[in-house]
Every structure is written in structure tokens, then in C-alpha cells.
mmCIF file of N, CA and C in Angstrom:
data_model
loop_
_atom_site.group_PDB
_atom_site.id
_atom_site.type_symbol
_atom_site.label_atom_id
_atom_site.label_comp_id
_atom_site.label_asym_id
_atom_site.label_seq_id
_atom_site.Cartn_x
_atom_site.Cartn_y
_atom_site.Cartn_z
ATOM 1 N N MET A 26 126.168 147.031 27.959
ATOM 2 C CA MET A 26 125.866 147.285 28.952
ATOM 3 C C MET A 26 125.617 146.105 29.411
ATOM 4 N N GLU A 27 124.932 145.067 28.693
ATOM 5 C CA GLU A 27 125.167 143.523 29.354
ATOM 6 C C GLU A 27 126.213 143.192 29.723
ATOM 7 N N SER A 28 127.359 142.926 29.302
ATOM 8 C CA SER A 28 128.605 142.727 29.341
ATOM 9 C C SER A 28 129.100 143.116 30.671
ATOM 10 N N ALA A 29 128.828 144.234 31.297
ATOM 11 C CA ALA A 29 129.029 144.890 32.531
ATOM 12 C C ALA A 29 128.360 143.756 33.520
ATOM 13 N N VAL A 30 126.798 143.747 32.940
ATOM 14 C CA VAL A 30 126.285 143.445 34.222
ATOM 15 C C VAL A 30 126.470 141.864 34.104
ATOM 16 N N LYS A 31 126.972 141.071 33.194
ATOM 17 C CA LYS A 31 127.277 139.645 33.230
ATOM 18 C C LYS A 31 128.773 139.428 34.298
ATOM 19 N N GLN A 32 129.883 140.470 34.138
ATOM 20 C CA GLN A 32 130.856 140.801 34.742
ATOM 21 C C GLN A 32 130.669 140.721 36.143
ATOM 22 N N LYS A 33 129.787 141.520 36.822
ATOM 23 C CA LYS A 33 129.296 141.655 37.934
ATOM 24 C C LYS A 33 128.812 140.635 38.570
ATOM 25 N N ALA A 34 127.950 139.843 37.510
ATOM 26 C CA ALA A 34 127.042 138.210 38.020
ATOM 27 C C ALA A 34 128.349 137.413 38.087
ATOM 28 N N THR A 35 129.206 137.539 37.852
ATOM 29 C CA THR A 35 130.354 136.220 37.480
ATOM 30 C C THR A 35 131.118 136.528 38.755
ATOM 31 N N THR A 36 131.359 137.650 38.957
ATOM 32 C CA THR A 36 132.352 137.910 40.163
ATOM 33 C C THR A 36 131.471 137.976 41.437
ATOM 34 N N GLU A 37 130.691 138.006 41.558
ATOM 35 C CA GLU A 37 129.356 137.886 42.785
ATOM 36 C C GLU A 37 129.887 136.030 43.053
ATOM 37 N N ILE A 38 129.562 135.585 41.780
ATOM 38 C CA ILE A 38 129.071 133.921 41.916
ATOM 39 C C ILE A 38 130.783 133.534 42.570
ATOM 40 N N LYS A 39 131.809 133.979 42.409
ATOM 41 C CA LYS A 39 133.266 133.328 42.627
ATOM 42 C C LYS A 39 133.436 133.812 44.353
ATOM 43 N N LYS A 40 132.500 134.632 44.930
ATOM 44 C CA LYS A 40 132.478 134.648 46.216
ATOM 45 C C LYS A 40 132.233 133.494 46.659
ATOM 46 N N VAL A 41 132.867 133.088 47.712
ATOM 47 C CA VAL A 41 132.542 131.744 48.576
ATOM 48 C C VAL A 41 132.653 131.790 50.074
ATOM 49 N N ASP A 42 131.786 131.547 50.598
ATOM 50 C CA ASP A 42 131.478 131.623 52.249
ATOM 51 C C ASP A 42 132.490 130.744 52.770
ATOM 52 N N ARG A 43 133.408 130.876 52.946
ATOM 53 C CA ARG A 43 134.444 129.641 54.160
ATOM 54 C C ARG A 43 134.372 130.268 55.511
ATOM 55 N N LEU A 44 133.551 130.481 55.742
ATOM 56 C CA LEU A 44 133.297 130.858 57.253
ATOM 57 C C LEU A 44 133.755 129.479 58.299
ATOM 58 N N GLY A 45 133.378 128.467 57.906
ATOM 59 C CA GLY A 45 133.851 127.129 58.332
ATOM 60 C C GLY A 45 135.447 127.156 58.376
ATOM 61 N N ARG A 46 136.046 127.310 57.352
ATOM 62 C CA ARG A 46 137.619 127.148 57.905
ATOM 63 C C ARG A 46 138.278 128.318 58.680
ATOM 64 N N ALA A 47 137.440 129.610 58.524
ATOM 65 C CA ALA A 47 137.691 130.704 59.308
ATOM 66 C C ALA A 47 137.774 130.388 60.759
ATOM 67 N N VAL A 48 136.871 129.453 61.070
ATOM 68 C CA VAL A 48 136.455 128.907 62.778
ATOM 69 C C VAL A 48 137.326 127.779 62.624
ATOM 70 N N VAL A 49 137.379 126.975 61.971
ATOM 71 C CA VAL A 49 138.344 126.262 62.288
ATOM 72 C C VAL A 49 139.751 126.899 62.650
ATOM 73 N N SER A 50 140.261 127.232 61.709
ATOM 74 C CA SER A 50 141.718 128.111 61.928
ATOM 75 C C SER A 50 141.667 128.685 63.046
ATOM 76 N N PHE A 51 140.974 129.562 63.386
ATOM 77 C CA PHE A 51 140.959 130.170 65.098
ATOM 78 C C PHE A 51 140.914 129.379 65.927
ATOM 79 N N ILE A 52 140.460 127.993 65.923
ATOM 80 C CA ILE A 52 140.182 127.007 66.703
ATOM 81 C C ILE A 52 141.543 126.854 67.324
ATOM 82 N N PHE A 53 141.969 126.076 65.913
ATOM 83 C CA PHE A 53 143.284 125.699 66.026
ATOM 84 C C PHE A 53 144.458 126.611 66.023
ATOM 85 N N SER A 54 144.476 127.958 66.116
ATOM 86 C CA SER A 54 145.251 128.915 66.198
ATOM 87 C C SER A 54 145.616 128.710 68.058
ATOM 88 N N PHE A 55 144.373 128.459 68.793
ATOM 89 C CA PHE A 55 144.200 128.507 70.076
ATOM 90 C C PHE A 55 145.184 127.266 70.720
ATOM 91 N N ILE A 56 144.585 126.077 69.928
ATOM 92 C CA ILE A 56 145.282 124.843 70.230
ATOM 93 C C ILE A 56 146.981 125.037 69.903
ATOM 94 N N GLY A 57 147.199 125.658 68.871
ATOM 95 C CA GLY A 57 148.590 126.190 68.415
ATOM 96 C C GLY A 57 149.194 126.394 69.570
ATOM 97 N N LEU A 58 148.807 127.528 70.285
ATOM 98 C CA LEU A 58 149.451 128.632 71.054
ATOM 99 C C LEU A 58 149.515 127.607 72.585
ATOM 100 N N ALA A 59 148.417 126.681 72.753
ATOM 101 C CA ALA A 59 148.837 125.746 73.880
ATOM 102 C C ALA A 59 149.795 124.920 73.814
ATOM 103 N N SER A 60 149.925 124.259 72.577
ATOM 104 C CA SER A 60 150.892 123.397 71.967
ATOM 105 C C SER A 60 152.387 124.208 72.500
ATOM 106 N N PHE A 61 152.113 125.594 71.896
ATOM 107 C CA PHE A 61 153.352 126.277 71.952
ATOM 108 C C PHE A 61 153.874 126.527 73.654
ATOM 109 N N THR A 62 153.189 126.674 74.175
ATOM 110 C CA THR A 62 153.288 126.755 75.709
ATOM 111 C C THR A 62 153.770 125.327 76.075
ATOM 112 N N LEU A 63 153.563 124.204 75.653
ATOM 113 C CA LEU A 63 153.789 123.021 76.200
ATOM 114 C C LEU A 63 155.417 122.818 75.512
ATOM 115 N N PHE A 64 155.729 123.266 74.382
ATOM 116 C CA PHE A 64 156.966 123.686 73.901
ATOM 117 C C PHE A 64 157.829 124.173 74.533
ATOM 118 N N CYS A 65 157.133 125.354 74.832
ATOM 119 C CA CYS A 65 158.193 126.233 76.123
ATOM 120 C C CYS A 65 158.781 125.210 77.140
ATOM 121 N N MET A 66 157.572 124.523 77.901
ATOM 122 C CA MET A 66 157.690 123.803 79.340
ATOM 123 C C MET A 66 158.690 122.772 78.979
ATOM 124 N N ALA A 67 158.665 122.300 77.772
ATOM 125 C CA ALA A 67 159.557 120.794 77.590
ATOM 126 C C ALA A 67 160.792 121.754 77.418
ATOM 127 N N MET A 68 161.061 122.648 76.668
ATOM 128 C CA MET A 68 162.570 123.384 76.330
ATOM 129 C C MET A 68 162.963 123.754 77.811
ATOM 130 N N GLU A 69 162.015 124.136 78.935
ATOM 131 C CA GLU A 69 162.747 124.517 80.216
ATOM 132 C C GLU A 69 162.889 123.396 81.023
ATOM 133 N N THR A 70 162.308 122.243 80.598
ATOM 134 C CA THR A 70 162.561 121.076 81.657
ATOM 135 C C THR A 70 163.735 120.352 80.952
ATOM 136 N N TYR A 71 163.943 120.166 79.948
ATOM 137 C CA TYR A 71 165.156 119.412 79.486
ATOM 138 C C TYR A 71 166.418 120.392 79.268
ATOM 139 N N SER A 72 166.292 121.612 79.575
ATOM 140 C CA SER A 72 167.287 122.240 79.314
ATOM 141 C C SER A 72 168.592 121.902 80.734
ATOM 142 N N THR A 73 167.919 121.807 81.768
ATOM 143 C CA THR A 73 168.779 121.550 82.884
ATOM 144 C C THR A 73 169.316 119.935 82.844
ATOM 145 N N SER A 74 168.569 119.293 82.317
ATOM 146 C CA SER A 74 168.712 117.544 82.221
ATOM 147 C C SER A 74 169.086 117.151 81.167
ATOM 148 N N TYR A 75 169.919 117.291 80.319
ATOM 149 C CA TYR A 75 169.773 116.834 78.858
ATOM 150 C C TYR A 75 169.772 115.484 78.702
ATOM 151 N N ASP A 76 168.599 114.294 77.992
ATOM 152 C CA ASP A 76 169.136 112.878 77.830
ATOM 153 C C ASP A 76 168.900 112.927 76.377
ATOM 154 N N PRO A 77 169.450 112.180 75.606
ATOM 155 C CA PRO A 77 169.459 112.033 74.226
ATOM 156 C C PRO A 77 168.348 111.143 73.951
ATOM 157 N N ASN A 78 168.041 110.493 74.753
ATOM 158 C CA ASN A 78 167.357 109.237 74.551
ATOM 159 C C ASN A 78 165.516 109.878 74.627
ATOM 160 N N GLU A 79 165.641 111.039 75.076
ATOM 161 C CA GLU A 79 164.449 112.062 75.267
ATOM 162 C C GLU A 79 163.663 112.321 74.502
ATOM 163 N N THR A 80 162.355 112.014 73.777
ATOM 164 C CA THR A 80 161.616 112.728 72.573
ATOM 165 C C THR A 80 160.575 113.728 72.705
ATOM 166 N N GLY A 81 160.816 114.084 73.994
ATOM 167 C CA GLY A 81 159.655 114.838 74.686
ATOM 168 C C GLY A 81 159.810 116.453 73.778
ATOM 169 N N ILE A 82 161.199 116.912 73.798
ATOM 170 C CA ILE A 82 160.994 118.219 72.793
ATOM 171 C C ILE A 82 161.072 117.921 71.174
ATOM 172 N N LEU A 83 161.517 117.062 70.664
ATOM 173 C CA LEU A 83 161.073 116.559 69.591
ATOM 174 C C LEU A 83 159.357 116.441 69.214
ATOM 175 N N VAL A 84 159.027 115.801 69.936
ATOM 176 C CA VAL A 84 157.326 115.260 69.798
ATOM 177 C C VAL A 84 156.926 116.816 69.852
ATOM 178 N N THR A 85 157.020 117.867 70.797
ATOM 179 C CA THR A 85 156.119 119.216 70.901
ATOM 180 C C THR A 85 156.546 120.093 69.989
ATOM 181 N N THR A 86 157.613 119.806 68.996
ATOM 182 C CA THR A 86 157.965 120.968 68.375
ATOM 183 C C THR A 86 157.408 120.565 67.097
ATOM 184 N N ILE A 87 156.965 119.202 66.706
ATOM 185 C CA ILE A 87 156.137 118.573 65.636
ATOM 186 C C ILE A 87 154.900 118.898 65.664
ATOM 187 N N LEU A 88 154.595 118.609 67.164
ATOM 188 C CA LEU A 88 153.211 119.131 67.486
ATOM 189 C C LEU A 88 152.801 120.585 66.975
ATOM 190 N N THR A 89 153.836 121.527 67.574
ATOM 191 C CA THR A 89 153.490 122.725 67.491
ATOM 192 C C THR A 89 153.594 122.899 65.747
ATOM 193 N N LEU A 90 154.378 122.355 65.482
ATOM 194 C CA LEU A 90 154.940 123.042 64.155
ATOM 195 C C LEU A 90 153.498 122.572 63.156
ATOM 196 N N MET A 91 152.775 121.357 63.490
ATOM 197 C CA MET A 91 151.553 120.776 62.305
ATOM 198 C C MET A 91 150.619 121.872 62.692
ATOM 199 N N ILE A 92 150.050 122.004 63.893
ATOM 200 C CA ILE A 92 149.174 122.607 64.213
ATOM 201 C C ILE A 92 149.278 123.791 63.753
ATOM 202 N N ASN A 93 149.999 124.484 63.935
ATOM 203 C CA ASN A 93 150.116 126.087 63.721
ATOM 204 C C ASN A 93 150.303 126.524 62.162
ATOM 205 N N LEU A 94 151.344 125.289 61.570
ATOM 206 C CA LEU A 94 150.852 125.493 60.013
ATOM 207 C C LEU A 94 149.865 125.154 59.227
ATOM 208 N N THR A 95 148.927 124.432 59.934
ATOM 209 C CA THR A 95 147.124 123.841 59.473
ATOM 210 C C THR A 95 146.595 125.300 59.552
ATOM 211 N N SER A 96 146.653 125.799 60.830
ATOM 212 C CA SER A 96 145.709 127.007 61.430
ATOM 213 C C SER A 96 146.342 128.032 60.378
ATOM 214 N N PHE A 97 147.212 128.372 60.175
ATOM 215 C CA PHE A 97 148.120 129.445 59.304
ATOM 216 C C PHE A 97 147.025 129.096 58.275
ATOM 217 N N PHE A 98 147.480 127.773 57.096
ATOM 218 C CA PHE A 98 146.864 127.671 55.861
ATOM 219 C C PHE A 98 145.703 128.212 55.699
ATOM 220 N N LEU A 99 144.863 127.543 56.969
ATOM 221 C CA LEU A 99 143.420 127.473 56.593
ATOM 222 C C LEU A 99 142.879 129.100 57.153
ATOM 223 N N GLY A 100 143.490 129.691 57.843
ATOM 224 C CA GLY A 100 143.236 131.029 57.425
ATOM 225 C C GLY A 100 143.877 132.059 56.323
ATOM 226 N N ILE A 101 144.814 131.714 55.214
ATOM 227 C CA ILE A 101 145.185 132.299 54.267
ATOM 228 C C ILE A 101 143.830 131.709 53.157
ATOM 229 N N SER A 102 143.583 130.684 53.305
ATOM 230 C CA SER A 102 142.540 130.013 52.404
ATOM 231 C C SER A 102 140.885 130.866 52.498
ATOM 232 N N ALA A 103 140.646 130.951 54.231
ATOM 233 C CA ALA A 103 139.706 131.426 54.302
ATOM 234 C C ALA A 103 139.569 133.371 54.507
ATOM 235 N N ARG A 104 140.310 133.641 54.186
ATOM 236 C CA ARG A 104 140.840 135.150 54.152
ATOM 237 C C ARG A 104 139.817 135.897 53.101
ATOM 238 N N ARG A 105 139.614 135.393 52.375
ATOM 239 C CA ARG A 105 139.115 136.065 51.213
ATOM 240 C C ARG A 105 137.615 135.629 50.804
ATOM 241 N N SER A 106 136.786 135.292 52.015
ATOM 242 C CA SER A 106 135.935 134.647 52.105
ATOM 243 C C SER A 106 134.681 135.838 52.417
ATOM 244 N N THR A 107 133.565 135.703 51.589
ATOM 245 C CA THR A 107 132.486 136.684 52.223
ATOM 246 C C THR A 107 132.363 136.927 53.341
ATOM 247 N N SER A 108 132.210 135.921 54.486
ATOM 248 C CA SER A 108 132.198 136.354 56.122
ATOM 249 C C SER A 108 133.067 135.425 56.516
ATOM 250 N N GLY A 109 133.798 135.783 58.074
ATOM 251 C CA GLY A 109 134.463 135.463 58.719
ATOM 252 C C GLY A 109 136.243 135.965 58.203
ATOM 253 N N ARG A 110 135.962 136.819 57.346
ATOM 254 C CA ARG A 110 137.512 137.538 57.148
ATOM 255 C C ARG A 110 138.171 137.975 58.409
ATOM 256 N N GLY A 111 137.353 138.757 59.250
ATOM 257 C CA GLY A 111 138.094 139.166 60.328
ATOM 258 C C GLY A 111 138.911 137.920 61.318
ATOM 259 N N LEU A 112 137.736 136.697 61.324
ATOM 260 C CA LEU A 112 138.204 135.775 62.266
ATOM 261 C C LEU A 112 139.201 135.114 61.553
ATOM 262 N N ALA A 113 139.162 134.878 60.493
ATOM 263 C CA ALA A 113 140.664 134.331 59.510
ATOM 264 C C ALA A 113 141.683 135.402 59.708
ATOM 265 N N ILE A 114 141.853 136.455 59.874
ATOM 266 C CA ILE A 114 143.012 137.385 59.912
ATOM 267 C C ILE A 114 143.560 137.182 61.189
ATOM 268 N N ALA A 115 142.754 137.403 62.366
ATOM 269 C CA ALA A 115 143.069 136.969 63.875
ATOM 270 C C ALA A 115 143.779 135.781 63.803
ATOM 271 N N ALA A 116 143.143 134.719 63.269
ATOM 272 C CA ALA A 116 143.729 133.220 63.153
ATOM 273 C C ALA A 116 145.248 132.976 62.617
ATOM 274 N N ILE A 117 145.372 133.763 61.427
ATOM 275 C CA ILE A 117 146.970 134.205 60.742
ATOM 276 C C ILE A 117 147.793 134.803 61.911
ATOM 277 N N THR A 118 146.969 135.593 62.476
ATOM 278 C CA THR A 118 147.922 136.326 63.378
ATOM 279 C C THR A 118 148.377 135.747 64.790
ATOM 280 N N ILE A 119 147.646 135.234 65.183
ATOM 281 C CA ILE A 119 147.931 134.176 66.541
ATOM 282 C C ILE A 119 148.925 132.894 66.128
ATOM 283 N N SER A 120 148.505 132.432 65.000
ATOM 284 C CA SER A 120 149.508 130.998 64.484
ATOM 285 C C SER A 120 150.758 131.738 64.067
ATOM 286 N N ALA A 121 150.783 133.084 63.653
ATOM 287 C CA ALA A 121 152.121 133.474 63.064
ATOM 288 C C ALA A 121 153.185 133.530 63.880
ATOM 289 N N ILE A 122 152.947 133.954 65.444
ATOM 290 C CA ILE A 122 153.502 133.988 66.387
ATOM 291 C C ILE A 122 154.373 132.798 66.512
ATOM 292 N N PRO A 123 153.640 131.709 67.158
ATOM 293 C CA PRO A 123 154.479 130.550 67.682
ATOM 294 C C PRO A 123 155.203 130.018 66.226
ATOM 295 N N LEU A 124 155.023 130.041 65.376
ATOM 296 C CA LEU A 124 155.047 129.528 63.887
ATOM 297 C C LEU A 124 156.705 130.076 63.544
ATOM 298 N N THR A 125 156.626 131.226 63.910
ATOM 299 C CA THR A 125 157.685 132.251 63.532
ATOM 300 C C THR A 125 159.020 131.647 64.343
ATOM 301 N N ILE A 126 158.591 131.719 65.902
ATOM 302 C CA ILE A 126 159.650 131.411 66.867
ATOM 303 C C ILE A 126 160.324 129.963 66.722
ATOM 304 N N VAL A 127 159.326 129.070 66.797
ATOM 305 C CA VAL A 127 159.775 127.625 66.556
ATOM 306 C C VAL A 127 160.341 127.053 64.843
ATOM 307 N N ILE A 128 160.201 127.872 63.957
ATOM 308 C CA ILE A 128 160.864 127.832 63.004
ATOM 309 C C ILE A 128 162.019 128.505 63.257
ATOM 310 N N GLY A 129 162.422 129.658 63.463
ATOM 311 C CA GLY A 129 163.657 130.032 63.935
ATOM 312 C C GLY A 129 164.561 129.249 64.992
ATOM 313 N N LEU A 130 164.067 128.636 65.891
ATOM 314 C CA LEU A 130 164.768 128.121 66.676
ATOM 315 C C LEU A 130 165.333 126.882 66.186
ATOM 316 N N LEU A 131 164.134 126.659 65.314
ATOM 317 C CA LEU A 131 164.977 125.161 64.387
ATOM 318 C C LEU A 131 165.948 125.698 63.526
ATOM 319 N N THR A 132 165.511 126.734 63.064
ATOM 320 C CA THR A 132 167.055 126.752 61.910
ATOM 321 C C THR A 132 168.237 127.211 63.197
ATOM 322 N N LEU A 133 168.306 127.994 64.036
ATOM 323 C CA LEU A 133 168.979 128.111 64.656
ATOM 324 C C LEU A 133 169.961 127.104 65.086
ATOM 325 N N SER A 134 169.355 126.075 65.750
ATOM 326 C CA SER A 134 169.929 125.018 66.135
ATOM 327 C C SER A 134 170.237 124.241 65.060
ATOM 328 N N THR A 135 170.002 124.419 63.781
ATOM 329 C CA THR A 135 170.333 123.323 62.815
ATOM 330 C C THR A 135 171.536 123.913 62.454
ATOM 331 N N ILE A 136 171.916 125.227 62.437
ATOM 332 C CA ILE A 136 173.201 125.785 61.943
ATOM 333 C C ILE A 136 174.239 125.441 62.875
ATOM 334 N N LEU A 137 173.725 125.772 64.279
ATOM 335 C CA LEU A 137 174.782 125.419 65.416
ATOM 336 C C LEU A 137 174.948 124.149 65.396
ATOM 337 N N MET A 138 174.535 122.801 64.988
ATOM 338 C CA MET A 138 174.459 121.567 64.724
ATOM 339 C C MET A 138 175.586 121.666 63.682
ATOM 340 N N PHE A 139 175.305 122.071 62.733
ATOM 341 C CA PHE A 139 176.185 121.867 61.861
ATOM 342 C C PHE A 139 177.603 122.604 61.533
ATOM 343 N N THR A 140 177.888 123.654 62.285
ATOM 344 C CA THR A 140 179.185 124.235 62.581
ATOM 345 C C THR A 140 179.976 123.538 63.737
ATOM 346 N N ASN A 141 179.375 122.535 64.628
ATOM 347 C CA ASN A 141 180.300 122.233 65.413
ATOM 348 C C ASN A 141 181.125 121.325 64.893
#
């Protein structure tokens, strides 16, 4: 009987409150969504007149990737929290959409670049 009580006590101790990570992840997911909008605007702007010396698309691509990756991994780490679990799952969902699109576009452009 005592061993069951000790096991329950140790499992309750392992639960950590990661509400701060969940909130930061949620905020970063919306910042990542805004940077993805900037990425789309840069793609539209530079699609008509391409200049190899321009770094606008590269900068917005790296910015979008970094912010959304940060939000995604913070959300994953906060998912097992005692509070803020829903917030972390929402942040994962919001940041996964632009992250998937940008990684897909980078993969496609890399494949097209090396096949020519």
C-alpha cells in the first residue's frame, strides 16, 4: 500500500507548470504568422522583377523559419504542462501551418535549383 502512495507522490512531483512557455509559444505563433505574411508579400513583390542582389526574400524566409520553429518547439515542451496545455496546442497548430509551407517551398526550390 505504501509503495502505491509513494509512486503517486513521485508522479505528482514530476508535473511541472510550464504556463510561461505556453504563453510565449502562443505569442510567437502570431508573430510567426505575421512574418509569414511578410514572406508572402516579399514573394509577390520579387516575383515580377527578380534581382539577385536583393536579400528580402532570404531575410524573410529565415525570419519566418526561426520564429515558427521557436514557437513550435516551445509549444511541444509546454504541452505536458499542468496548466496552459490548450494554449500550447493552439500555438503548435498556428505555427505548424506557415512552417510546413515555408519548408515545402524551400525543399521545392532546392530540388528545382539542382535539377537545372
